[in-house]
Amino acid sequence: METGLTAPTDGKNRAGRVIAVRGPVLDIKIDGVLPEIHEAVAVQAGEATILAETQSHLDEKTIRAIAMQPTQGLWRGARTESTGQPITVPVGDGVLGRLLNILGEPADNGAEFAPDTARRPIHRAAPPISRQSAATDIFATGIKVIDLLAPLAHGGKAAMFGGAGVGKTVLVMELIHAMVSGYDGISVFAGVGERCREGHEMLHEMKASGVLDQTVLVYGQMNEPPGARWRVPLTAMTIAEHFRDEKARNVLLLMDNVFRFIQAGSEVSGLLGRRPSRVGYQPTLETEVADLQERIASIGNASVTAIEAVYVPADDFTDPAVGTIANHVDSMVVLSRQLAAEGIYPAIDPIATTSVLLDPLVVGQSHADVAGQVREVIEHYRELRDVIALLGVEELGAEERRAVGRARRLQRFLTQPFFTAAAFTGAEGRSVTVEDTVSGCRAILDGECDEWDESSLYMIGTLDEAREKEKALRGKSGGGKAAA
């Protein structure tokens, strides 16, 4: 198997042999120079070469390494060779339009990369703060609820948090669709521990939309060893950094799913015999997440903008993995199972969803005021839901009934048909400007839509579309009365 690594030419003895195999964990006796932590070790398994990464030094002559590829059939006594460097992956224009694995090898049945393709190590320090530039330029997505309540920034980090089946991957796919049309830059997609089917769907969708030539797909899927799933985000980040630093190109980095990165790290930690920390996670949880997230930054005029899907285990937002990731993001989009059950799609919770960019100095005073009022009205409605369930809405005062009606209309106005879900919903996708979103919400808050049917505002784009639906509904009801 081609690893792209060349043997060091310094004349030092780097040979060794495997003395223990426990799944993906290898204990290796080194005959010569002890490899450093994170240094790659090539293990000869018959005709194939398995690449492993050094994780710890057991004594002066023994290391413990984690394999990046399956170790079935590997035997004790197999010869090894330290490479003198970390795992490296190909970077540059040659990887555009390709599907790669953790080691940077083609996984799309395409041609091998040229021998002179530039390669970079996957381990790298975050850029110093003195070189980083602040991210304040808004990244309009065309998705109403995100643009209103959790605006994204060029060079920022946004995370979509949600349990199983509430729409994280669909939302990330829609963001890709929304951004490729108006985004002048490179897209790098990291599929971390996800299903094989999703990788094929992503590849075919990129081809169909004509954006594959400006995209790199990197996958470490759930059927692969934990070491591969653990290092896939670093492979994608290395490719993104090359375009940012050496090509001065803006990069959109998409990761689905960052929780699987943490989960793989927890598996590796257990296999290495480390004592678990809170809720069974690895003791190095904070460090591993920071090493990845702090590399996402803007340098000069080029930026890496990250959009990450994060699985929330058992819908428990107090989980240490969820909290650790949330500490690093600028925009936090929270998906709600309750809203999904009510048919509100995207099922984004307008109260829990936040962004540091929702500031009058960034988005403007009008936008910030409308967003605050929307949150306030919906929060008041939630407080009244128990009363409504017990006594009925008729028992509320006139002012509260009006507030409940506006909150329900706002919730429905913030729904939206997605382009990527058109095959399932039968509705054509909509993209809405920030100005239309803000003006539509302001009209509902001001009472312009108090007499409208709620269904007129459901799964539409702008308020003008809702106005046309309302006219059509009134025309039907008027025609029915006339016939009666």
CSV table of C-alpha atoms in Angstrom, one decimal:
chain,number,residue,atom,x,y,z
A,1,MET,CA,0.0,0.0,0.0
A,2,GLU,CA,1.4,3.4,-1.0
A,3,THR,CA,1.7,5.6,2.1
A,4,GLY,CA,3.6,8.5,0.5
A,5,LEU,CA,6.3,8.3,3.2
A,6,THR,CA,10.0,8.0,2.3
A,7,ALA,CA,12.5,6.3,4.5
A,8,PRO,CA,14.8,8.8,6.3
A,9,THR,CA,18.3,9.1,4.8
A,10,ASP,CA,20.2,10.1,8.0
A,11,GLY,CA,21.7,6.6,8.3
A,12,LYS,CA,20.2,6.0,11.7
A,13,ASN,CA,18.9,2.5,12.6
A,14,ARG,CA,15.1,2.9,12.9
A,15,ALA,CA,14.1,-0.8,12.6
A,16,GLY,CA,12.0,-2.6,15.1
A,17,ARG,CA,9.6,-5.5,15.5
A,18,VAL,CA,6.0,-6.0,16.8
A,19,ILE,CA,5.9,-7.7,20.2
A,20,ALA,CA,2.2,-7.4,20.9
A,21,VAL,CA,-1.0,-6.9,18.9
A,22,ARG,CA,-4.2,-5.9,20.7
A,23,GLY,CA,-6.6,-4.9,18.0
A,24,PRO,CA,-5.4,-1.5,16.7
A,25,VAL,CA,-2.9,-1.1,19.5
A,26,LEU,CA,0.7,-2.3,18.7
A,27,ASP,CA,3.6,-2.7,21.1
A,28,ILE,CA,6.9,-2.3,19.1
A,29,LYS,CA,10.4,-3.1,20.3
A,30,ILE,CA,12.8,-0.6,18.7
A,31,ASP,CA,16.3,-1.8,17.8
A,32,GLY,CA,17.7,1.7,17.1
A,33,VAL,CA,16.5,5.3,17.6
A,34,LEU,CA,13.3,5.6,19.6
A,35,PRO,CA,10.6,7.4,17.5
A,36,GLU,CA,9.1,10.6,18.9
A,37,ILE,CA,5.4,10.9,20.0
A,38,HIS,CA,3.2,11.3,16.9
A,39,GLU,CA,5.9,9.9,14.6
A,40,ALA,CA,4.6,7.4,12.0
A,41,VAL,CA,5.8,3.8,12.0
A,42,ALA,CA,5.4,1.6,8.9
A,43,VAL,CA,4.7,-2.0,9.8
A,44,GLN,CA,5.3,-4.7,7.2
A,45,ALA,CA,2.3,-7.1,7.1
A,46,GLY,CA,3.2,-9.4,4.2
A,47,GLU,CA,2.7,-7.5,0.9
A,48,ALA,CA,0.9,-4.7,2.7
A,49,THR,CA,2.2,-1.8,4.8
A,50,ILE,CA,0.2,-0.7,7.9
A,51,LEU,CA,0.9,2.8,9.2
A,52,ALA,CA,0.8,3.4,12.9
A,53,GLU,CA,1.3,6.5,15.0
A,54,THR,CA,3.5,6.5,18.1
A,55,GLN,CA,1.4,7.3,21.2
A,56,SER,CA,3.7,6.5,24.2
A,57,HIS,CA,7.1,5.3,25.3
A,58,LEU,CA,6.8,2.2,27.5
A,59,ASP,CA,10.6,2.1,28.2
A,60,GLU,CA,13.9,3.0,26.6
A,61,LYS,CA,13.3,0.5,23.7
A,62,THR,CA,9.5,-0.1,23.5
A,63,ILE,CA,6.8,2.1,22.1
A,64,ARG,CA,3.0,1.8,22.0
A,65,ALA,CA,1.4,2.9,18.7
A,66,ILE,CA,-2.1,3.0,17.3
A,67,ALA,CA,-2.7,1.6,13.8
A,68,MET,CA,-4.5,3.7,11.2
A,69,GLN,CA,-5.5,0.7,9.2
A,70,PRO,CA,-7.0,-2.7,10.1
A,71,THR,CA,-4.6,-5.1,11.8
A,72,GLN,CA,-6.3,-8.4,11.0
A,73,GLY,CA,-3.6,-11.1,10.2
A,74,LEU,CA,-0.7,-9.0,11.7
A,75,TRP,CA,1.7,-11.2,13.7
A,76,ARG,CA,4.2,-10.7,16.5
A,77,GLY,CA,7.6,-10.4,15.0
A,78,ALA,CA,6.5,-8.3,12.0
A,79,ARG,CA,9.2,-5.9,11.0
A,80,THR,CA,8.7,-2.2,11.4
A,81,GLU,CA,10.5,1.0,10.3
A,82,SER,CA,10.2,4.4,11.9
A,83,THR,CA,9.7,7.1,9.3
A,84,GLY,CA,11.3,10.0,11.2
A,85,GLN,CA,8.2,12.2,10.7
A,86,PRO,CA,4.5,12.4,11.5
A,87,ILE,CA,1.9,11.1,9.0
A,88,THR,CA,1.9,13.3,6.0
A,89,VAL,CA,-0.9,13.9,3.4
A,90,PRO,CA,-0.9,15.4,-0.1
A,91,VAL,CA,-2.0,19.0,-0.4
A,92,GLY,CA,-2.4,21.6,-3.2
A,93,ASP,CA,-4.4,21.7,-6.4
A,94,GLY,CA,-3.9,18.0,-7.1
A,95,VAL,CA,-6.3,17.0,-4.3
A,96,LEU,CA,-9.2,19.2,-5.5
A,97,GLY,CA,-12.1,17.1,-6.7
A,98,ARG,CA,-10.9,14.0,-5.0
A,99,LEU,CA,-12.1,11.7,-2.2
A,100,LEU,CA,-9.3,10.8,0.3
A,101,ASN,CA,-8.8,8.6,3.3
A,102,ILE,CA,-7.0,9.4,6.5
A,103,LEU,CA,-3.5,8.8,4.9
A,104,GLY,CA,-4.3,11.0,1.9
A,105,GLU,CA,-4.7,8.0,-0.4
A,106,PRO,CA,-7.4,8.2,-3.2
A,107,ALA,CA,-10.6,6.5,-2.1
A,108,ASP,CA,-12.6,7.4,-5.2
A,109,ASN,CA,-11.1,4.8,-7.6
A,110,GLY,CA,-9.2,7.6,-9.3
A,111,ALA,CA,-5.6,7.8,-10.3
A,112,GLU,CA,-2.8,7.9,-7.7
A,113,PHE,CA,-1.2,11.2,-6.9
A,114,ALA,CA,1.9,12.2,-8.7
A,115,PRO,CA,5.2,11.4,-6.8
A,116,ASP,CA,6.1,15.1,-6.7
A,117,THR,CA,2.8,16.1,-5.0
A,118,ALA,CA,3.6,18.3,-2.0
A,119,ARG,CA,2.9,16.7,1.4
A,120,ARG,CA,2.4,18.2,4.8
A,121,PRO,CA,2.4,16.6,8.3
A,122,ILE,CA,-1.1,16.4,9.9
A,123,HIS,CA,0.2,17.6,13.3
A,124,ARG,CA,0.9,21.3,13.4
A,125,ALA,CA,0.7,24.1,16.0
A,126,ALA,CA,-2.1,26.6,15.8
A,127,PRO,CA,-1.1,30.0,14.3
A,128,PRO,CA,0.0,32.5,16.9
A,129,ILE,CA,-2.6,35.1,17.9
A,130,SER,CA,-0.4,37.9,16.6
A,131,ARG,CA,-0.9,36.5,13.1
A,132,GLN,CA,-4.6,36.0,13.4
A,133,SER,CA,-7.2,38.5,12.1
A,134,ALA,CA,-10.6,39.0,13.7
A,135,ALA,CA,-13.7,37.6,12.0
A,136,THR,CA,-16.6,40.0,11.6
A,137,ASP,CA,-17.7,39.7,8.0
A,138,ILE,CA,-21.2,38.1,8.0
A,139,PHE,CA,-21.5,34.8,6.0
A,140,ALA,CA,-25.1,35.0,4.7
A,141,THR,CA,-26.6,31.4,4.4
A,142,GLY,CA,-30.1,32.2,3.0
A,143,ILE,CA,-31.5,30.1,5.9
A,144,LYS,CA,-33.8,32.4,7.8
A,145,VAL,CA,-33.5,31.2,11.4
A,146,ILE,CA,-29.7,31.0,11.2
A,147,ASP,CA,-29.2,34.4,9.6
A,148,LEU,CA,-31.6,36.0,12.1
A,149,LEU,CA,-30.5,34.4,15.4
A,150,ALA,CA,-27.0,32.8,14.8
A,151,PRO,CA,-25.2,34.7,12.1
A,152,LEU,CA,-22.1,33.1,10.8
A,153,ALA,CA,-18.8,34.8,10.2
A,154,HIS,CA,-16.0,34.5,7.6
A,155,GLY,CA,-13.2,32.8,9.5
A,156,GLY,CA,-15.5,31.8,12.4
A,157,LYS,CA,-16.6,28.5,13.8
A,158,ALA,CA,-20.2,27.4,13.8
A,159,ALA,CA,-21.6,24.1,15.3
A,160,MET,CA,-24.9,22.4,14.8
A,161,PHE,CA,-25.8,20.5,18.0
A,162,GLY,CA,-28.5,17.9,18.0
A,163,GLY,CA,-29.4,14.3,18.9
A,164,ALA,CA,-29.9,11.5,16.5
A,165,GLY,CA,-32.3,12.1,13.6
A,166,VAL,CA,-33.2,15.8,14.1
A,167,GLY,CA,-31.5,17.0,10.9
A,168,LYS,CA,-27.9,17.9,11.5
A,169,THR,CA,-26.5,16.3,8.3
A,170,VAL,CA,-29.4,17.8,6.2
A,171,LEU,CA,-28.7,21.2,7.6
A,172,VAL,CA,-24.9,20.9,6.8
A,173,MET,CA,-25.8,19.7,3.3
A,174,GLU,CA,-28.1,22.8,2.9
A,175,LEU,CA,-25.4,25.1,4.1
A,176,ILE,CA,-23.0,23.6,1.5
A,177,HIS,CA,-25.7,24.1,-1.2
A,178,ALA,CA,-26.3,27.7,0.0
A,179,MET,CA,-22.6,28.7,0.0
A,180,VAL,CA,-21.1,27.0,-3.0
A,181,SER,CA,-23.1,29.3,-5.4
A,182,GLY,CA,-21.8,32.6,-3.9
A,183,TYR,CA,-18.6,31.4,-2.2
A,184,ASP,CA,-15.3,32.2,-3.9
A,185,GLY,CA,-13.1,29.7,-2.2
A,186,ILE,CA,-12.2,26.0,-1.5
A,187,SER,CA,-14.5,23.6,0.3
A,188,VAL,CA,-13.0,20.8,2.4
A,189,PHE,CA,-15.4,18.2,3.8
A,190,ALA,CA,-14.4,15.9,6.7
A,191,GLY,CA,-16.6,12.8,7.1
A,192,VAL,CA,-15.8,11.6,10.7
A,193,GLY,CA,-17.2,8.3,11.7
A,194,GLU,CA,-20.3,8.6,9.5
A,195,ARG,CA,-22.0,6.0,7.4
A,196,CYS,CA,-20.5,4.8,4.1
A,197,ARG,CA,-23.8,5.7,2.3
A,198,GLU,CA,-23.5,9.4,3.3
A,199,GLY,CA,-20.0,9.5,1.8
A,200,HIS,CA,-21.3,8.2,-1.6
A,201,GLU,CA,-24.3,10.6,-1.5
A,202,MET,CA,-22.0,13.6,-0.8
A,203,LEU,CA,-19.7,12.7,-3.7
A,204,HIS,CA,-22.6,12.3,-6.1
A,205,GLU,CA,-24.3,15.5,-5.0
A,206,MET,CA,-21.0,17.4,-5.4
A,207,LYS,CA,-20.6,16.1,-8.9
A,208,ALA,CA,-24.2,16.9,-9.8
A,209,SER,CA,-24.0,20.4,-8.5
A,210,GLY,CA,-20.8,21.1,-10.4
A,211,VAL,CA,-18.7,22.1,-7.4
A,212,LEU,CA,-16.6,19.0,-7.0
A,213,ASP,CA,-13.6,20.6,-8.8
A,214,GLN,CA,-13.3,23.1,-5.9
A,215,THR,CA,-13.9,20.6,-3.1
A,216,VAL,CA,-11.8,18.0,-1.2
A,217,LEU,CA,-13.6,15.1,0.6
A,218,VAL,CA,-11.8,13.3,3.4
A,219,TYR,CA,-13.4,10.3,5.0
A,220,GLY,CA,-12.7,8.1,8.0
A,221,GLN,CA,-15.9,6.1,8.2
A,222,MET,CA,-17.5,4.2,11.1
A,223,ASN,CA,-16.3,0.9,9.7
A,224,GLU,CA,-12.6,2.0,10.0
A,225,PRO,CA,-10.3,1.6,13.1
A,226,PRO,CA,-10.6,4.3,15.8
A,227,GLY,CA,-7.2,5.7,14.9
A,228,ALA,CA,-8.4,6.6,11.4
A,229,ARG,CA,-11.6,8.3,12.7
A,230,TRP,CA,-9.5,10.1,15.3
A,231,ARG,CA,-7.1,11.7,12.8
A,232,VAL,CA,-9.4,12.5,9.9
A,233,PRO,CA,-10.2,16.0,11.1
A,234,LEU,CA,-6.4,16.7,11.2
A,235,THR,CA,-6.0,15.5,7.7
A,236,ALA,CA,-8.8,17.8,6.5
A,237,MET,CA,-7.4,20.7,8.5
A,238,THR,CA,-3.9,20.2,7.0
A,239,ILE,CA,-5.3,20.4,3.5
A,240,ALA,CA,-7.3,23.5,4.5
A,241,GLU,CA,-4.3,25.2,6.0
A,242,HIS,CA,-2.3,24.8,2.9
A,243,PHE,CA,-4.8,26.6,0.8
A,244,ARG,CA,-5.1,29.4,3.4
A,245,ASP,CA,-1.4,29.9,4.1
A,246,GLU,CA,0.3,29.1,0.7
A,247,LYS,CA,-2.5,29.9,-1.8
A,248,ALA,CA,-4.2,32.7,0.2
A,249,ARG,CA,-7.6,31.2,-0.6
A,250,ASN,CA,-10.6,31.3,1.7
A,251,VAL,CA,-11.6,27.8,2.8
A,252,LEU,CA,-14.9,26.4,4.0
A,253,LEU,CA,-14.2,23.5,6.3
A,254,LEU,CA,-17.2,21.2,7.0
A,255,MET,CA,-17.1,18.4,9.6
A,256,ASP,CA,-19.7,15.8,10.1
A,257,ASN,CA,-19.5,14.7,12.9
A,258,VAL,CA,-17.1,16.2,15.5
A,259,PHE,CA,-18.6,14.0,18.3
A,260,ARG,CA,-17.3,11.0,16.5
A,261,PHE,CA,-13.8,12.5,16.6
A,262,ILE,CA,-14.1,12.7,20.4
A,263,GLN,CA,-15.6,9.2,20.5
A,264,ALA,CA,-12.7,7.8,18.6
A,265,GLY,CA,-10.2,9.5,20.9
A,266,SER,CA,-12.0,8.0,23.8
A,267,GLU,CA,-11.7,4.5,22.2
A,268,VAL,CA,-8.0,5.1,21.6
A,269,SER,CA,-7.5,6.3,25.2
A,270,GLY,CA,-9.1,3.2,26.6
A,271,LEU,CA,-7.1,0.9,24.3
A,272,LEU,CA,-3.9,2.6,25.4
A,273,GLY,CA,-4.8,1.9,29.0
A,274,ARG,CA,-5.3,5.5,30.2
A,275,ARG,CA,-7.6,6.1,33.2
A,276,PRO,CA,-10.9,7.5,32.0
A,277,SER,CA,-12.2,11.0,33.1
A,278,ARG,CA,-15.7,12.4,33.5
A,279,VAL,CA,-18.5,10.2,32.0
A,280,GLY,CA,-15.8,7.8,30.7
A,281,TYR,CA,-14.2,10.3,28.3
A,282,GLN,CA,-10.4,10.5,27.8
A,283,PRO,CA,-8.5,12.6,30.3
A,284,THR,CA,-7.0,14.5,27.3
A,285,LEU,CA,-10.5,15.6,26.0
A,286,GLU,CA,-10.0,19.4,26.4
A,287,THR,CA,-6.5,19.2,24.8
A,288,GLU,CA,-7.5,17.1,21.8
A,289,VAL,CA,-10.5,19.4,21.0
A,290,ALA,CA,-8.4,22.6,21.4
A,291,ASP,CA,-5.5,21.2,19.2
A,292,LEU,CA,-8.1,20.9,16.4
A,293,GLN,CA,-10.3,23.9,17.0
A,294,GLU,CA,-7.5,26.5,17.5
A,295,ARG,CA,-6.1,25.7,14.1
A,296,ILE,CA,-9.3,27.1,12.6
A,297,ALA,CA,-8.4,30.8,12.1
A,298,SER,CA,-8.0,33.7,9.7
A,299,ILE,CA,-4.5,34.7,8.6
A,300,GLY,CA,-4.2,38.0,6.7
A,301,ASN,CA,-6.9,38.1,4.0
A,302,ALA,CA,-7.5,34.4,3.9
A,303,SER,CA,-9.7,32.5,6.3
A,304,VAL,CA,-10.8,29.0,7.3
A,305,THR,CA,-14.5,29.0,8.1
A,306,ALA,CA,-15.7,25.9,10.0
A,307,ILE,CA,-19.2,24.5,10.1
A,308,GLU,CA,-19.4,21.4,12.3
A,309,ALA,CA,-22.2,19.0,13.0
A,310,VAL,CA,-22.1,17.7,16.6
A,311,TYR,CA,-24.1,14.7,17.8
A,312,VAL,CA,-25.5,15.1,21.3
A,313,PRO,CA,-25.6,11.7,23.0
A,314,ALA,CA,-29.1,10.9,24.4
A,315,ASP,CA,-30.0,14.6,23.8
A,316,ASP,CA,-27.9,15.5,26.9
A,317,PHE,CA,-26.5,18.9,26.4
A,318,THR,CA,-24.6,18.7,29.7
A,319,ASP,CA,-22.4,16.0,28.2
A,320,PRO,CA,-18.7,16.9,28.6
A,321,ALA,CA,-18.0,16.4,24.9
A,322,VAL,CA,-20.8,18.8,23.9
A,323,GLY,CA,-19.7,21.4,26.4
A,324,THR,CA,-16.0,21.2,25.3
A,325,ILE,CA,-16.9,21.8,21.7
A,326,ALA,CA,-19.3,24.6,22.6
A,327,ASN,CA,-16.5,26.5,24.3
A,328,HIS,CA,-14.7,26.9,21.0
A,329,VAL,CA,-17.4,28.0,18.6
A,330,ASP,CA,-18.7,31.5,17.7
A,331,SER,CA,-22.2,30.5,16.6
A,332,MET,CA,-24.1,27.7,18.3
A,333,VAL,CA,-27.1,26.2,16.5
A,334,VAL,CA,-29.2,23.9,18.6
A,335,LEU,CA,-31.6,21.5,17.1
A,336,SER,CA,-34.7,20.4,19.1
A,337,ARG,CA,-36.4,17.0,19.0
A,338,GLN,CA,-39.6,18.6,20.2
A,339,LEU,CA,-39.7,21.1,17.3
A,340,ALA,CA,-39.0,18.3,14.9
A,341,ALA,CA,-41.9,16.3,16.3
A,342,GLU,CA,-44.1,19.3,15.8
A,343,GLY,CA,-43.1,19.5,12.1
A,344,ILE,CA,-41.0,22.7,12.5
A,345,TYR,CA,-38.1,22.3,10.0
A,346,PRO,CA,-35.3,23.2,10.3
A,347,ALA,CA,-35.9,22.1,13.9
A,348,ILE,CA,-33.6,24.9,15.3
A,349,ASP,CA,-34.4,26.0,18.9
A,350,PRO,CA,-34.6,29.9,18.7
A,351,ILE,CA,-33.9,30.3,22.4
A,352,ALA,CA,-30.9,28.0,22.8
A,353,THR,CA,-29.3,29.1,19.5
A,354,THR,CA,-26.8,31.9,20.0
A,355,SER,CA,-24.0,33.7,18.3
A,356,VAL,CA,-21.3,36.2,19.5
A,357,LEU,CA,-22.0,38.1,16.2
A,358,LEU,CA,-25.6,39.0,17.1
A,359,ASP,CA,-24.4,42.4,18.2
A,360,PRO,CA,-25.6,45.8,17.0
A,361,LEU,CA,-22.1,46.7,16.0
A,362,VAL,CA,-21.9,43.7,13.7
A,363,VAL,CA,-25.4,43.1,12.3
A,364,GLY,CA,-26.9,46.5,12.9
A,365,GLN,CA,-29.3,47.8,15.6
A,366,SER,CA,-32.5,46.9,13.7
A,367,HIS,CA,-31.4,43.2,13.2
A,368,ALA,CA,-30.3,42.9,16.8
A,369,ASP,CA,-33.6,44.4,18.1
A,370,VAL,CA,-35.8,42.1,15.9
A,371,ALA,CA,-33.8,39.0,17.0
A,372,GLY,CA,-34.2,39.9,20.6
A,373,GLN,CA,-38.0,40.5,20.3
A,374,VAL,CA,-38.4,37.2,18.4
A,375,ARG,CA,-36.7,35.4,21.3
A,376,GLU,CA,-38.7,37.2,23.9
A,377,VAL,CA,-42.1,36.4,22.3
A,378,ILE,CA,-41.3,32.7,21.7
A,379,GLU,CA,-39.9,32.4,25.2
A,380,HIS,CA,-43.1,33.9,26.6
A,381,TYR,CA,-45.2,31.5,24.6
A,382,ARG,CA,-43.2,28.6,26.0
A,383,GLU,CA,-43.9,29.8,29.5
A,384,LEU,CA,-47.6,29.8,28.8
A,385,ARG,CA,-47.7,26.3,27.1
A,386,ASP,CA,-48.5,24.5,30.3
A,387,VAL,CA,-51.4,26.8,31.1
A,388,ILE,CA,-52.7,26.4,27.6
A,389,ALA,CA,-52.4,22.6,27.8
A,390,LEU,CA,-54.4,22.6,31.1
A,391,LEU,CA,-57.0,25.3,30.6
A,392,GLY,CA,-57.0,26.1,26.9
A,393,VAL,CA,-55.9,29.3,25.1
A,394,GLU,CA,-59.3,30.9,25.8
A,395,GLU,CA,-58.4,31.3,29.5
A,396,LEU,CA,-55.6,33.7,28.6
A,397,GLY,CA,-56.0,37.4,28.6
A,398,ALA,CA,-56.3,39.3,25.2
A,399,GLU,CA,-52.7,40.5,25.3
A,400,GLU,CA,-51.3,37.1,26.0
A,401,ARG,CA,-53.5,35.5,23.3
A,402,ARG,CA,-52.1,38.0,20.9
A,403,ALA,CA,-48.5,37.2,22.0
A,404,VAL,CA,-49.2,33.4,21.6
A,405,GLY,CA,-50.6,33.9,18.1
A,406,ARG,CA,-47.5,36.0,17.1
A,407,ALA,CA,-45.1,33.4,18.6
A,408,ARG,CA,-46.7,30.6,16.7
A,409,ARG,CA,-46.7,32.6,13.4
A,410,LEU,CA,-43.0,33.5,14.0
A,411,GLN,CA,-42.1,29.8,14.5
A,412,ARG,CA,-43.9,28.9,11.2
A,413,PHE,CA,-42.3,31.8,9.3
A,414,LEU,CA,-38.9,30.6,10.4
A,415,THR,CA,-39.5,27.2,8.7
A,416,GLN,CA,-38.1,26.8,5.3
A,417,PRO,CA,-38.1,24.2,2.5
A,418,PHE,CA,-34.5,23.0,1.8
A,419,PHE,CA,-33.0,22.5,-1.7
A,420,THR,CA,-31.3,19.3,-0.5
A,421,ALA,CA,-34.6,17.9,0.9
A,422,ALA,CA,-36.7,18.7,-2.2
A,423,ALA,CA,-36.8,15.0,-3.2
A,424,PHE,CA,-38.4,14.1,0.1
A,425,THR,CA,-40.7,17.1,0.7
A,426,GLY,CA,-41.8,17.7,-2.9
A,427,ALA,CA,-41.3,21.5,-2.3
A,428,GLU,CA,-38.7,23.6,-4.1
A,429,GLY,CA,-36.0,25.0,-1.8
A,430,ARG,CA,-36.0,28.7,-0.8
A,431,SER,CA,-33.1,31.0,-0.1
A,432,VAL,CA,-34.0,34.3,1.8
A,433,THR,CA,-31.9,37.4,2.2
A,434,VAL,CA,-31.2,38.7,5.7
A,435,GLU,CA,-33.2,41.9,4.9
A,436,ASP,CA,-36.3,39.9,3.9
A,437,THR,CA,-36.0,37.8,7.0
A,438,VAL,CA,-35.7,40.8,9.4
A,439,SER,CA,-38.5,42.7,7.7
A,440,GLY,CA,-40.8,39.6,7.7
A,441,CYS,CA,-40.2,39.0,11.4
A,442,ARG,CA,-40.8,42.7,12.2
A,443,ALA,CA,-44.1,42.7,10.3
A,444,ILE,CA,-45.3,39.7,12.4
A,445,LEU,CA,-44.2,41.3,15.6
A,446,ASP,CA,-46.0,44.5,14.6
A,447,GLY,CA,-49.3,42.6,14.2
A,448,GLU,CA,-49.5,42.8,10.4
A,449,CYS,CA,-50.2,39.0,10.2
A,450,ASP,CA,-52.4,38.6,13.3
A,451,GLU,CA,-55.5,37.8,11.2
A,452,TRP,CA,-53.6,35.4,8.8
A,453,ASP,CA,-54.0,31.7,8.9
A,454,GLU,CA,-50.9,30.1,10.5
A,455,SER,CA,-50.6,27.7,7.5
A,456,SER,CA,-49.9,30.7,5.2
A,457,LEU,CA,-46.6,31.2,7.0
A,458,TYR,CA,-45.5,27.6,7.1
A,459,MET,CA,-42.7,26.3,4.8
A,460,ILE,CA,-42.3,29.5,2.7
A,461,GLY,CA,-39.5,31.9,1.8
A,462,THR,CA,-40.3,35.6,2.1
A,463,LEU,CA,-43.4,37.2,3.7
A,464,ASP,CA,-44.6,38.1,0.2
A,465,GLU,CA,-45.0,34.4,-0.5
A,466,ALA,CA,-47.0,34.0,2.6
A,467,ARG,CA,-49.2,37.0,1.6
A,468,GLU,CA,-50.0,35.3,-1.7
A,469,LYS,CA,-50.8,32.0,0.1
A,470,GLU,CA,-53.1,34.0,2.5
A,471,LYS,CA,-54.9,35.6,-0.5
A,472,ALA,CA,-55.4,32.2,-2.1
A,473,LEU,CA,-56.8,30.7,1.1
A,474,ARG,CA,-59.2,33.6,1.6
A,475,GLY,CA,-60.2,33.3,-2.0
A,476,LYS,CA,-61.1,29.7,-1.5
A,477,SER,CA,-63.0,30.3,1.7
A,478,GLY,CA,-64.8,33.2,0.1
A,479,GLY,CA,-65.7,31.1,-2.9
A,480,GLY,CA,-67.0,28.3,-0.7
A,481,LYS,CA,-69.2,30.7,1.2
A,482,ALA,CA,-70.6,32.1,-2.0
A,483,ALA,CA,-71.4,28.6,-3.2
A,484,ALA,CA,-73.2,27.8,0.0
